[in-house]
């Protein structure tokens, strides 16, 4: 999911609403239950003011990255990538780069 600002991926919750609509269609289709993994929210990020991770946080982040192939590559786990945003959403800062030109997008 493209981040809208450098400090928060979705400060007004608009992308979360969009994601919820998409996910509800999965549940309506098969009445199943799903776990949701959002990379920005699930991996330790630098501080809100740009401060670096502590040594302990960096170690946890590195460990977390090692588990991602199981999430993104497992045949039983569907992956939904939101690679664009509605026109009314205006990203700022470094996040304004096109999703496809970002390194993280290539990993996902």
PDB file of N, CA and C in Angstrom:
ATOM      1  N   UNK A   1       0.854  -1.159   0.000  1.00  0.00           N
ATOM      2  CA  UNK A   1       0.000   0.000   0.000  1.00  0.00           C
ATOM      3  C   UNK A   1       0.903   1.226   0.000  1.00  0.00           C
ATOM      4  N   UNK A   2       0.751   2.109  -0.959  1.00  0.00           N
ATOM      5  CA  UNK A   2       1.602   3.295  -1.004  1.00  0.00           C
ATOM      6  C   UNK A   2       1.392   4.168   0.231  1.00  0.00           C
ATOM      7  N   UNK A   3       2.472   4.658   0.807  1.00  0.00           N
ATOM      8  CA  UNK A   3       2.379   5.550   1.961  1.00  0.00           C
ATOM      9  C   UNK A   3       2.054   6.958   1.487  1.00  0.00           C
ATOM     10  N   UNK A   4       1.242   7.669   2.269  1.00  0.00           N
ATOM     11  CA  UNK A   4       0.851   9.018   1.883  1.00  0.00           C
ATOM     12  C   UNK A   4       1.800  10.082   2.401  1.00  0.00           C
ATOM     13  N   UNK A   5       2.439   9.825   3.516  1.00  0.00           N
ATOM     14  CA  UNK A   5       3.415  10.772   4.052  1.00  0.00           C
ATOM     15  C   UNK A   5       4.630   9.986   4.528  1.00  0.00           C
ATOM     16  N   UNK A   6       5.721  10.680   4.756  1.00  0.00           N
ATOM     17  CA  UNK A   6       6.921  10.008   5.248  1.00  0.00           C
ATOM     18  C   UNK A   6       6.715   9.457   6.657  1.00  0.00           C
ATOM     19  N   UNK A   7       5.891  10.116   7.467  1.00  0.00           N
ATOM     20  CA  UNK A   7       5.719   9.713   8.853  1.00  0.00           C
ATOM     21  C   UNK A   7       4.566   8.767   9.117  1.00  0.00           C
ATOM     22  N   UNK A   8       3.648   8.636   8.170  1.00  0.00           N
ATOM     23  CA  UNK A   8       2.475   7.774   8.387  1.00  0.00           C
ATOM     24  C   UNK A   8       1.926   7.347   7.030  1.00  0.00           C
ATOM     25  N   UNK A   9       1.613   6.067   6.859  1.00  0.00           N
ATOM     26  CA  UNK A   9       1.162   5.596   5.552  1.00  0.00           C
ATOM     27  C   UNK A   9      -0.245   6.051   5.179  1.00  0.00           C
ATOM     28  N   UNK A  10      -1.057   6.381   6.177  1.00  0.00           N
ATOM     29  CA  UNK A  10      -2.468   6.674   5.906  1.00  0.00           C
ATOM     30  C   UNK A  10      -3.044   7.532   7.033  1.00  0.00           C
ATOM     31  N   UNK A  11      -2.604   8.784   7.155  1.00  0.00           N
ATOM     32  CA  UNK A  11      -2.966   9.596   8.317  1.00  0.00           C
ATOM     33  C   UNK A  11      -4.468   9.825   8.500  1.00  0.00           C
ATOM     34  N   UNK A  12      -5.242   9.781   7.442  1.00  0.00           N
ATOM     35  CA  UNK A  12      -6.686  10.002   7.566  1.00  0.00           C
ATOM     36  C   UNK A  12      -7.490   8.707   7.476  1.00  0.00           C
ATOM     37  N   UNK A  13      -6.826   7.581   7.323  1.00  0.00           N
ATOM     38  CA  UNK A  13      -7.523   6.300   7.271  1.00  0.00           C
ATOM     39  C   UNK A  13      -8.237   6.011   5.961  1.00  0.00           C
ATOM     40  N   UNK A  14      -7.980   6.796   4.929  1.00  0.00           N
ATOM     41  CA  UNK A  14      -8.682   6.602   3.652  1.00  0.00           C
ATOM     42  C   UNK A  14      -8.268   5.308   2.957  1.00  0.00           C
ATOM     43  N   UNK A  15      -6.995   4.988   3.017  1.00  0.00           N
ATOM     44  CA  UNK A  15      -6.555   3.746   2.374  1.00  0.00           C
ATOM     45  C   UNK A  15      -7.053   2.529   3.151  1.00  0.00           C
ATOM     46  N   UNK A  16      -7.159   2.670   4.472  1.00  0.00           N
ATOM     47  CA  UNK A  16      -7.680   1.574   5.285  1.00  0.00           C
ATOM     48  C   UNK A  16      -9.131   1.282   4.910  1.00  0.00           C
ATOM     49  N   UNK A  17      -9.918   2.325   4.684  1.00  0.00           N
ATOM     50  CA  UNK A  17     -11.311   2.145   4.249  1.00  0.00           C
ATOM     51  C   UNK A  17     -11.333   1.433   2.899  1.00  0.00           C
ATOM     52  N   UNK A  18     -10.476   1.849   2.005  1.00  0.00           N
ATOM     53  CA  UNK A  18     -10.390   1.224   0.678  1.00  0.00           C
ATOM     54  C   UNK A  18     -10.015  -0.256   0.793  1.00  0.00           C
ATOM     55  N   UNK A  19      -9.045  -0.557   1.640  1.00  0.00           N
ATOM     56  CA  UNK A  19      -8.624  -1.934   1.858  1.00  0.00           C
ATOM     57  C   UNK A  19      -9.757  -2.751   2.481  1.00  0.00           C
ATOM     58  N   UNK A  20     -10.461  -2.171   3.440  1.00  0.00           N
ATOM     59  CA  UNK A  20     -11.567  -2.880   4.098  1.00  0.00           C
ATOM     60  C   UNK A  20     -12.648  -3.257   3.088  1.00  0.00           C
ATOM     61  N   UNK A  21     -12.934  -2.361   2.157  1.00  0.00           N
ATOM     62  CA  UNK A  21     -13.927  -2.679   1.114  1.00  0.00           C
ATOM     63  C   UNK A  21     -13.471  -3.869   0.277  1.00  0.00           C
ATOM     64  N   UNK A  22     -12.209  -3.868  -0.096  1.00  0.00           N
ATOM     65  CA  UNK A  22     -11.682  -4.973  -0.907  1.00  0.00           C
ATOM     66  C   UNK A  22     -11.724  -6.286  -0.128  1.00  0.00           C
ATOM     67  N   UNK A  23     -11.312  -6.242   1.125  1.00  0.00           N
ATOM     68  CA  UNK A  23     -11.289  -7.456   1.937  1.00  0.00           C
ATOM     69  C   UNK A  23     -12.693  -7.980   2.211  1.00  0.00           C
ATOM     70  N   UNK A  24     -13.662  -7.083   2.349  1.00  0.00           N
ATOM     71  CA  UNK A  24     -15.032  -7.539   2.611  1.00  0.00           C
ATOM     72  C   UNK A  24     -15.559  -8.370   1.451  1.00  0.00           C
ATOM     73  N   UNK A  25     -15.099  -8.092   0.244  1.00  0.00           N
ATOM     74  CA  UNK A  25     -15.547  -8.896  -0.898  1.00  0.00           C
ATOM     75  C   UNK A  25     -15.027 -10.331  -0.794  1.00  0.00           C
ATOM     76  N   UNK A  26     -13.822 -10.523  -0.233  1.00  0.00           N
ATOM     77  CA  UNK A  26     -13.311 -11.878  -0.018  1.00  0.00           C
ATOM     78  C   UNK A  26     -14.191 -12.628   0.979  1.00  0.00           C
ATOM     79  N   UNK A  27     -14.522 -11.962   2.074  1.00  0.00           N
ATOM     80  CA  UNK A  27     -15.317 -12.594   3.125  1.00  0.00           C
ATOM     81  C   UNK A  27     -16.720 -12.905   2.615  1.00  0.00           C
ATOM     82  N   UNK A  28     -17.314 -11.975   1.866  1.00  0.00           N
ATOM     83  CA  UNK A  28     -18.650 -12.210   1.314  1.00  0.00           C
ATOM     84  C   UNK A  28     -18.651 -13.401   0.369  1.00  0.00           C
ATOM     85  N   UNK A  29     -17.560 -13.573  -0.358  1.00  0.00           N
ATOM     86  CA  UNK A  29     -17.468 -14.638  -1.350  1.00  0.00           C
ATOM     87  C   UNK A  29     -17.456 -16.028  -0.720  1.00  0.00           C
ATOM     88  N   UNK A  30     -16.687 -16.195   0.363  1.00  0.00           N
ATOM     89  CA  UNK A  30     -16.574 -17.541   0.935  1.00  0.00           C
ATOM     90  C   UNK A  30     -16.826 -17.610   2.440  1.00  0.00           C
ATOM     91  N   UNK A  31     -17.194 -16.486   3.037  1.00  0.00           N
ATOM     92  CA  UNK A  31     -17.495 -16.418   4.467  1.00  0.00           C
ATOM     93  C   UNK A  31     -16.325 -16.905   5.327  1.00  0.00           C
ATOM     94  N   UNK A  32     -15.120 -16.811   4.782  1.00  0.00           N
ATOM     95  CA  UNK A  32     -13.931 -17.246   5.503  1.00  0.00           C
ATOM     96  C   UNK A  32     -13.410 -16.171   6.436  1.00  0.00           C
ATOM     97  N   UNK A  33     -12.351 -16.492   7.122  1.00  0.00           N
ATOM     98  CA  UNK A  33     -11.685 -15.502   7.959  1.00  0.00           C
ATOM     99  C   UNK A  33     -10.264 -15.333   7.429  1.00  0.00           C
ATOM    100  N   UNK A  34      -9.750 -14.135   7.560  1.00  0.00           N
ATOM    101  CA  UNK A  34      -8.452 -13.807   6.983  1.00  0.00           C
ATOM    102  C   UNK A  34      -7.606 -13.033   7.980  1.00  0.00           C
ATOM    103  N   UNK A  35      -6.324 -13.254   7.933  1.00  0.00           N
ATOM    104  CA  UNK A  35      -5.371 -12.433   8.676  1.00  0.00           C
ATOM    105  C   UNK A  35      -4.846 -11.394   7.696  1.00  0.00           C
ATOM    106  N   UNK A  36      -4.515 -10.227   8.187  1.00  0.00           N
ATOM    107  CA  UNK A  36      -4.016  -9.157   7.325  1.00  0.00           C
ATOM    108  C   UNK A  36      -2.645  -8.719   7.836  1.00  0.00           C
ATOM    109  N   UNK A  37      -1.707  -8.663   6.924  1.00  0.00           N
ATOM    110  CA  UNK A  37      -0.356  -8.210   7.232  1.00  0.00           C
ATOM    111  C   UNK A  37      -0.114  -6.935   6.432  1.00  0.00           C
ATOM    112  N   UNK A  38       0.143  -5.840   7.110  1.00  0.00           N
ATOM    113  CA  UNK A  38       0.481  -4.576   6.461  1.00  0.00           C
ATOM    114  C   UNK A  38       1.937  -4.275   6.797  1.00  0.00           C
ATOM    115  N   UNK A  39       2.782  -4.247   5.791  1.00  0.00           N
ATOM    116  CA  UNK A  39       4.221  -4.136   6.042  1.00  0.00           C
ATOM    117  C   UNK A  39       4.572  -2.918   6.891  1.00  0.00           C
ATOM    118  N   UNK A  40       4.019  -1.765   6.578  1.00  0.00           N
ATOM    119  CA  UNK A  40       4.385  -0.553   7.318  1.00  0.00           C
ATOM    120  C   UNK A  40       4.017  -0.681   8.791  1.00  0.00           C
ATOM    121  N   UNK A  41       2.855  -1.245   9.056  1.00  0.00           N
ATOM    122  CA  UNK A  41       2.376  -1.364  10.439  1.00  0.00           C
ATOM    123  C   UNK A  41       2.983  -2.556  11.166  1.00  0.00           C
ATOM    124  N   UNK A  42       3.411  -3.555  10.439  1.00  0.00           N
ATOM    125  CA  UNK A  42       3.891  -4.790  11.057  1.00  0.00           C
ATOM    126  C   UNK A  42       5.398  -4.827  11.274  1.00  0.00           C
ATOM    127  N   UNK A  43       6.123  -3.974  10.599  1.00  0.00           N
ATOM    128  CA  UNK A  43       7.579  -3.909  10.765  1.00  0.00           C
ATOM    129  C   UNK A  43       7.944  -2.619  11.487  1.00  0.00           C
ATOM    130  N   UNK A  44       8.890  -2.711  12.408  1.00  0.00           N
ATOM    131  CA  UNK A  44       9.316  -1.517  13.132  1.00  0.00           C
ATOM    132  C   UNK A  44       9.815  -0.461  12.155  1.00  0.00           C
ATOM    133  N   UNK A  45       9.260   0.735  12.263  1.00  0.00           N
ATOM    134  CA  UNK A  45       9.638   1.843  11.400  1.00  0.00           C
ATOM    135  C   UNK A  45      10.531   2.807  12.176  1.00  0.00           C
ATOM    136  N   UNK A  46      11.271   3.658  11.462  1.00  0.00           N
ATOM    137  CA  UNK A  46      11.994   4.721  12.167  1.00  0.00           C
ATOM    138  C   UNK A  46      10.982   5.584  12.930  1.00  0.00           C
ATOM    139  N   UNK A  47      11.441   6.330  13.915  1.00  0.00           N
ATOM    140  CA  UNK A  47      10.538   7.157  14.708  1.00  0.00           C
ATOM    141  C   UNK A  47       9.776   8.171  13.874  1.00  0.00           C
ATOM    142  N   UNK A  48       8.686   8.667  14.430  1.00  0.00           N
ATOM    143  CA  UNK A  48       7.823   9.616  13.724  1.00  0.00           C
ATOM    144  C   UNK A  48       8.573  10.874  13.307  1.00  0.00           C
ATOM    145  N   UNK A  49       9.585  11.246  14.069  1.00  0.00           N
ATOM    146  CA  UNK A  49      10.371  12.436  13.740  1.00  0.00           C
ATOM    147  C   UNK A  49      11.617  12.093  12.942  1.00  0.00           C
ATOM    148  N   UNK A  50      11.697  10.853  12.468  1.00  0.00           N
ATOM    149  CA  UNK A  50      12.825  10.441  11.650  1.00  0.00           C
ATOM    150  C   UNK A  50      13.985   9.843  12.425  1.00  0.00           C
ATOM    151  N   UNK A  51      13.842   9.712  13.744  1.00  0.00           N
ATOM    152  CA  UNK A  51      14.945   9.136  14.518  1.00  0.00           C
ATOM    153  C   UNK A  51      15.142   7.673  14.143  1.00  0.00           C
ATOM    154  N   UNK A  52      16.389   7.257  14.160  1.00  0.00           N
ATOM    155  CA  UNK A  52      16.751   5.897  13.750  1.00  0.00           C
ATOM    156  C   UNK A  52      16.238   4.870  14.758  1.00  0.00           C
ATOM    157  N   UNK A  53      16.122   3.636  14.298  1.00  0.00           N
ATOM    158  CA  UNK A  53      15.774   2.540  15.205  1.00  0.00           C
ATOM    159  C   UNK A  53      16.914   2.331  16.203  1.00  0.00           C
ATOM    160  N   UNK A  54      16.559   1.852  17.385  1.00  0.00           N
ATOM    161  CA  UNK A  54      17.585   1.479  18.362  1.00  0.00           C
ATOM    162  C   UNK A  54      18.251   0.195  17.869  1.00  0.00           C
ATOM    163  N   UNK A  55      19.331  -0.207  18.523  1.00  0.00           N
ATOM    164  CA  UNK A  55      20.012  -1.454  18.139  1.00  0.00           C
ATOM    165  C   UNK A  55      19.064  -2.640  18.289  1.00  0.00           C
ATOM    166  N   UNK A  56      18.289  -2.662  19.368  1.00  0.00           N
ATOM    167  CA  UNK A  56      17.341  -3.758  19.581  1.00  0.00           C
ATOM    168  C   UNK A  56      16.257  -3.746  18.498  1.00  0.00           C
ATOM    169  N   UNK A  57      15.741  -2.567  18.174  1.00  0.00           N
ATOM    170  CA  UNK A  57      14.722  -2.461  17.127  1.00  0.00           C
ATOM    171  C   UNK A  57      15.278  -2.881  15.772  1.00  0.00           C
ATOM    172  N   UNK A  58      16.521  -2.508  15.495  1.00  0.00           N
ATOM    173  CA  UNK A  58      17.150  -2.904  14.230  1.00  0.00           C
ATOM    174  C   UNK A  58      17.294  -4.415  14.138  1.00  0.00           C
ATOM    175  N   UNK A  59      17.640  -5.054  15.249  1.00  0.00           N
ATOM    176  CA  UNK A  59      17.766  -6.515  15.263  1.00  0.00           C
ATOM    177  C   UNK A  59      16.406  -7.171  15.035  1.00  0.00           C
ATOM    178  N   UNK A  60      15.361  -6.647  15.676  1.00  0.00           N
ATOM    179  CA  UNK A  60      14.008  -7.183  15.477  1.00  0.00           C
ATOM    180  C   UNK A  60      13.545  -6.980  14.035  1.00  0.00           C
ATOM    181  N   UNK A  61      13.867  -5.819  13.479  1.00  0.00           N
ATOM    182  CA  UNK A  61      13.507  -5.519  12.092  1.00  0.00           C
ATOM    183  C   UNK A  61      14.182  -6.520  11.148  1.00  0.00           C
ATOM    184  N   UNK A  62      15.472  -6.768  11.361  1.00  0.00           N
ATOM    185  CA  UNK A  62      16.213  -7.713  10.513  1.00  0.00           C
ATOM    186  C   UNK A  62      15.626  -9.114  10.619  1.00  0.00           C
ATOM    187  N   UNK A  63      15.267  -9.525  11.825  1.00  0.00           N
ATOM    188  CA  UNK A  63      14.646 -10.841  12.014  1.00  0.00           C
ATOM    189  C   UNK A  63      13.311 -10.905  11.287  1.00  0.00           C
ATOM    190  N   UNK A  64      12.533  -9.839  11.393  1.00  0.00           N
ATOM    191  CA  UNK A  64      11.230  -9.788  10.719  1.00  0.00           C
ATOM    192  C   UNK A  64      11.377  -9.905   9.208  1.00  0.00           C
ATOM    193  N   UNK A  65      12.367  -9.237   8.656  1.00  0.00           N
ATOM    194  CA  UNK A  65      12.577  -9.296   7.206  1.00  0.00           C
ATOM    195  C   UNK A  65      12.848 -10.720   6.736  1.00  0.00           C
ATOM    196  N   UNK A  66      13.489 -11.509   7.584  1.00  0.00           N
ATOM    197  CA  UNK A  66      13.801 -12.892   7.207  1.00  0.00           C
ATOM    198  C   UNK A  66      12.550 -13.760   7.091  1.00  0.00           C
ATOM    199  N   UNK A  67      11.455 -13.346   7.715  1.00  0.00           N
ATOM    200  CA  UNK A  67      10.217 -14.136   7.662  1.00  0.00           C
ATOM    201  C   UNK A  67       9.344 -13.778   6.463  1.00  0.00           C
ATOM    202  N   UNK A  68       9.636 -12.680   5.808  1.00  0.00           N
ATOM    203  CA  UNK A  68       8.766 -12.209   4.726  1.00  0.00           C
ATOM    204  C   UNK A  68       8.637 -13.160   3.543  1.00  0.00           C
ATOM    205  N   UNK A  69       9.674 -13.883   3.144  1.00  0.00           N
ATOM    206  CA  UNK A  69       9.468 -14.825   2.037  1.00  0.00           C
ATOM    207  C   UNK A  69       8.362 -15.842   2.324  1.00  0.00           C
ATOM    208  N   UNK A  70       8.197 -16.225   3.580  1.00  0.00           N
ATOM    209  CA  UNK A  70       7.120 -17.163   3.925  1.00  0.00           C
ATOM    210  C   UNK A  70       5.753 -16.523   3.715  1.00  0.00           C
ATOM    211  N   UNK A  71       5.652 -15.235   3.987  1.00  0.00           N
ATOM    212  CA  UNK A  71       4.369 -14.543   3.814  1.00  0.00           C
ATOM    213  C   UNK A  71       4.088 -14.308   2.336  1.00  0.00           C
ATOM    214  N   UNK A  72       5.044 -13.717   1.636  1.00  0.00           N
ATOM    215  CA  UNK A  72       4.807 -13.342   0.241  1.00  0.00           C
ATOM    216  C   UNK A  72       4.932 -14.504  -0.733  1.00  0.00           C
ATOM    217  N   UNK A  73       5.602 -15.562  -0.339  1.00  0.00           N
ATOM    218  CA  UNK A  73       5.840 -16.650  -1.276  1.00  0.00           C
ATOM    219  C   UNK A  73       5.050 -17.921  -1.047  1.00  0.00           C
ATOM    220  N   UNK A  74       4.314 -17.995   0.041  1.00  0.00           N
ATOM    221  CA  UNK A  74       3.586 -19.227   0.352  1.00  0.00           C
ATOM    222  C   UNK A  74       2.376 -19.370  -0.563  1.00  0.00           C
ATOM    223  N   UNK A  75       2.202 -20.555  -1.128  1.00  0.00           N
ATOM    224  CA  UNK A  75       1.120 -20.780  -2.095  1.00  0.00           C
ATOM    225  C   UNK A  75      -0.269 -20.659  -1.483  1.00  0.00           C
ATOM    226  N   UNK A  76      -0.403 -20.820  -0.180  1.00  0.00           N
ATOM    227  CA  UNK A  76      -1.720 -20.760   0.454  1.00  0.00           C
ATOM    228  C   UNK A  76      -2.063 -19.366   0.978  1.00  0.00           C
ATOM    229  N   UNK A  77      -1.158 -18.417   0.795  1.00  0.00           N
ATOM    230  CA  UNK A  77      -1.396 -17.062   1.299  1.00  0.00           C
ATOM    231  C   UNK A  77      -1.633 -16.123   0.122  1.00  0.00           C
ATOM    232  N   UNK A  78      -2.879 -15.638  -0.020  1.00  0.00           N
ATOM    233  CA  UNK A  78      -3.129 -14.666  -1.088  1.00  0.00           C
ATOM    234  C   UNK A  78      -2.493 -13.321  -0.720  1.00  0.00           C
ATOM    235  N   UNK A  79      -1.934 -12.657  -1.700  1.00  0.00           N
ATOM    236  CA  UNK A  79      -1.316 -11.354  -1.484  1.00  0.00           C
ATOM    237  C   UNK A  79      -2.065 -10.327  -2.319  1.00  0.00           C
ATOM    238  N   UNK A  80      -2.532  -9.307  -1.660  1.00  0.00           N
ATOM    239  CA  UNK A  80      -3.226  -8.209  -2.319  1.00  0.00           C
ATOM    240  C   UNK A  80      -2.316  -6.995  -2.220  1.00  0.00           C
ATOM    241  N   UNK A  81      -1.889  -6.474  -3.346  1.00  0.00           N
ATOM    242  CA  UNK A  81      -0.996  -5.321  -3.359  1.00  0.00           C
ATOM    243  C   UNK A  81      -1.774  -4.116  -3.861  1.00  0.00           C
ATOM    244  N   UNK A  82      -1.911  -3.107  -3.014  1.00  0.00           N
ATOM    245  CA  UNK A  82      -2.515  -1.842  -3.432  1.00  0.00           C
ATOM    246  C   UNK A  82      -1.369  -0.981  -3.947  1.00  0.00           C
ATOM    247  N   UNK A  83      -1.263  -0.881  -5.253  1.00  0.00           N
ATOM    248  CA  UNK A  83      -0.106  -0.186  -5.821  1.00  0.00           C
ATOM    249  C   UNK A  83      -0.434   1.192  -6.378  1.00  0.00           C
ATOM    250  N   UNK A  84      -1.642   1.640  -6.150  1.00  0.00           N
ATOM    251  CA  UNK A  84      -2.015   2.987  -6.578  1.00  0.00           C
ATOM    252  C   UNK A  84      -2.957   3.557  -5.534  1.00  0.00           C
ATOM    253  N   UNK A  85      -3.262   4.817  -5.675  1.00  0.00           N
ATOM    254  CA  UNK A  85      -4.187   5.442  -4.742  1.00  0.00           C
ATOM    255  C   UNK A  85      -5.155   6.326  -5.510  1.00  0.00           C
ATOM    256  N   UNK A  86      -6.328   6.562  -4.938  1.00  0.00           N
ATOM    257  CA  UNK A  86      -7.289   7.432  -5.604  1.00  0.00           C
ATOM    258  C   UNK A  86      -6.692   8.819  -5.847  1.00  0.00           C
ATOM    259  N   UNK A  87      -7.167   9.467  -6.894  1.00  0.00           N
ATOM    260  CA  UNK A  87      -6.608  10.767  -7.274  1.00  0.00           C
ATOM    261  C   UNK A  87      -6.729  11.815  -6.179  1.00  0.00           C
ATOM    262  N   UNK A  88      -7.784  11.737  -5.350  1.00  0.00           N
ATOM    263  CA  UNK A  88      -7.959  12.758  -4.314  1.00  0.00           C
ATOM    264  C   UNK A  88      -6.918  12.656  -3.202  1.00  0.00           C
ATOM    265  N   UNK A  89      -6.167  11.574  -3.182  1.00  0.00           N
ATOM    266  CA  UNK A  89      -5.113  11.417  -2.189  1.00  0.00           C
ATOM    267  C   UNK A  89      -3.821  11.971  -2.772  1.00  0.00           C
ATOM    268  N   UNK A  90      -3.188  12.853  -2.045  1.00  0.00           N
ATOM    269  CA  UNK A  90      -1.998  13.526  -2.550  1.00  0.00           C
ATOM    270  C   UNK A  90      -0.801  13.207  -1.654  1.00  0.00           C
ATOM    271  N   UNK A  91       0.053  12.259  -2.063  1.00  0.00           N
ATOM    272  CA  UNK A  91       1.206  11.925  -1.236  1.00  0.00           C
ATOM    273  C   UNK A  91       2.217  13.064  -1.204  1.00  0.00           C
ATOM    274  N   UNK A  92       2.982  13.128  -0.116  1.00  0.00           N
ATOM    275  CA  UNK A  92       3.983  14.184   0.023  1.00  0.00           C
ATOM    276  C   UNK A  92       5.343  13.584   0.331  1.00  0.00           C
ATOM    277  N   UNK A  93       6.379  14.373   0.149  1.00  0.00           N
ATOM    278  CA  UNK A  93       7.731  13.947   0.510  1.00  0.00           C
ATOM    279  C   UNK A  93       8.223  12.794  -0.332  1.00  0.00           C
ATOM    280  N   UNK A  94       9.065  11.973   0.272  1.00  0.00           N
ATOM    281  CA  UNK A  94       9.664  10.840  -0.435  1.00  0.00           C
ATOM    282  C   UNK A  94       8.608   9.856  -0.898  1.00  0.00           C
ATOM    283  N   UNK A  95       7.462   9.849  -0.225  1.00  0.00           N
ATOM    284  CA  UNK A  95       6.406   8.903  -0.571  1.00  0.00           C
ATOM    285  C   UNK A  95       5.725   9.247  -1.884  1.00  0.00           C
ATOM    286  N   UNK A  96       5.984  10.427  -2.419  1.00  0.00           N
ATOM    287  CA  UNK A  96       5.335  10.831  -3.660  1.00  0.00           C
ATOM    288  C   UNK A  96       5.862  10.055  -4.868  1.00  0.00           C
ATOM    289  N   UNK A  97       6.953   9.314  -4.689  1.00  0.00           N
ATOM    290  CA  UNK A  97       7.478   8.500  -5.791  1.00  0.00           C
ATOM    291  C   UNK A  97       6.443   7.460  -6.200  1.00  0.00           C
ATOM    292  N   UNK A  98       6.403   7.158  -7.475  1.00  0.00           N
ATOM    293  CA  UNK A  98       5.490   6.119  -7.955  1.00  0.00           C
ATOM    294  C   UNK A  98       5.789   4.812  -7.236  1.00  0.00           C
ATOM    295  N   UNK A  99       4.747   4.072  -6.913  1.00  0.00           N
ATOM    296  CA  UNK A  99       4.896   2.833  -6.150  1.00  0.00           C
ATOM    297  C   UNK A  99       5.880   1.889  -6.829  1.00  0.00           C
ATOM    298  N   UNK A 100       5.788   1.733  -8.136  1.00  0.00           N
ATOM    299  CA  UNK A 100       6.637   0.786  -8.868  1.00  0.00           C
ATOM    300  C   UNK A 100       8.110   1.185  -8.850  1.00  0.00           C
ATOM    301  N   UNK A 101       8.414   2.449  -8.562  1.00  0.00           N
ATOM    302  CA  UNK A 101       9.810   2.889  -8.555  1.00  0.00           C
ATOM    303  C   UNK A 101      10.450   2.758  -7.175  1.00  0.00           C
ATOM    304  N   UNK A 102       9.705   2.269  -6.213  1.00  0.00           N
ATOM    305  CA  UNK A 102      10.213   2.138  -4.850  1.00  0.00           C
ATOM    306  C   UNK A 102      10.800   0.740  -4.637  1.00  0.00           C
ATOM    307  N   UNK A 103      11.883   0.631  -3.914  1.00  0.00           N
ATOM    308  CA  UNK A 103      12.531  -0.658  -3.669  1.00  0.00           C
ATOM    309  C   UNK A 103      11.630  -1.658  -2.979  1.00  0.00           C
ATOM    310  N   UNK A 104      10.872  -1.207  -1.993  1.00  0.00           N
ATOM    311  CA  UNK A 104      10.014  -2.115  -1.237  1.00  0.00           C
ATOM    312  C   UNK A 104       8.978  -2.764  -2.149  1.00  0.00           C
ATOM    313  N   UNK A 105       8.479  -2.015  -3.105  1.00  0.00           N
ATOM    314  CA  UNK A 105       7.460  -2.558  -4.020  1.00  0.00           C
ATOM    315  C   UNK A 105       8.005  -3.735  -4.819  1.00  0.00           C
ATOM    316  N   UNK A 106       9.263  -3.688  -5.174  1.00  0.00           N
ATOM    317  CA  UNK A 106       9.850  -4.798  -5.931  1.00  0.00           C
ATOM    318  C   UNK A 106       9.941  -6.055  -5.075  1.00  0.00           C
ATOM    319  N   UNK A 107      10.173  -5.875  -3.783  1.00  0.00           N
ATOM    320  CA  UNK A 107      10.208  -7.034  -2.891  1.00  0.00           C
ATOM    321  C   UNK A 107       8.826  -7.660  -2.794  1.00  0.00           C
ATOM    322  N   UNK A 108       7.810  -6.807  -2.588  1.00  0.00           N
ATOM    323  CA  UNK A 108       6.444  -7.314  -2.455  1.00  0.00           C
ATOM    324  C   UNK A 108       5.997  -7.963  -3.740  1.00  0.00           C
TER     325      UNK A 108
END
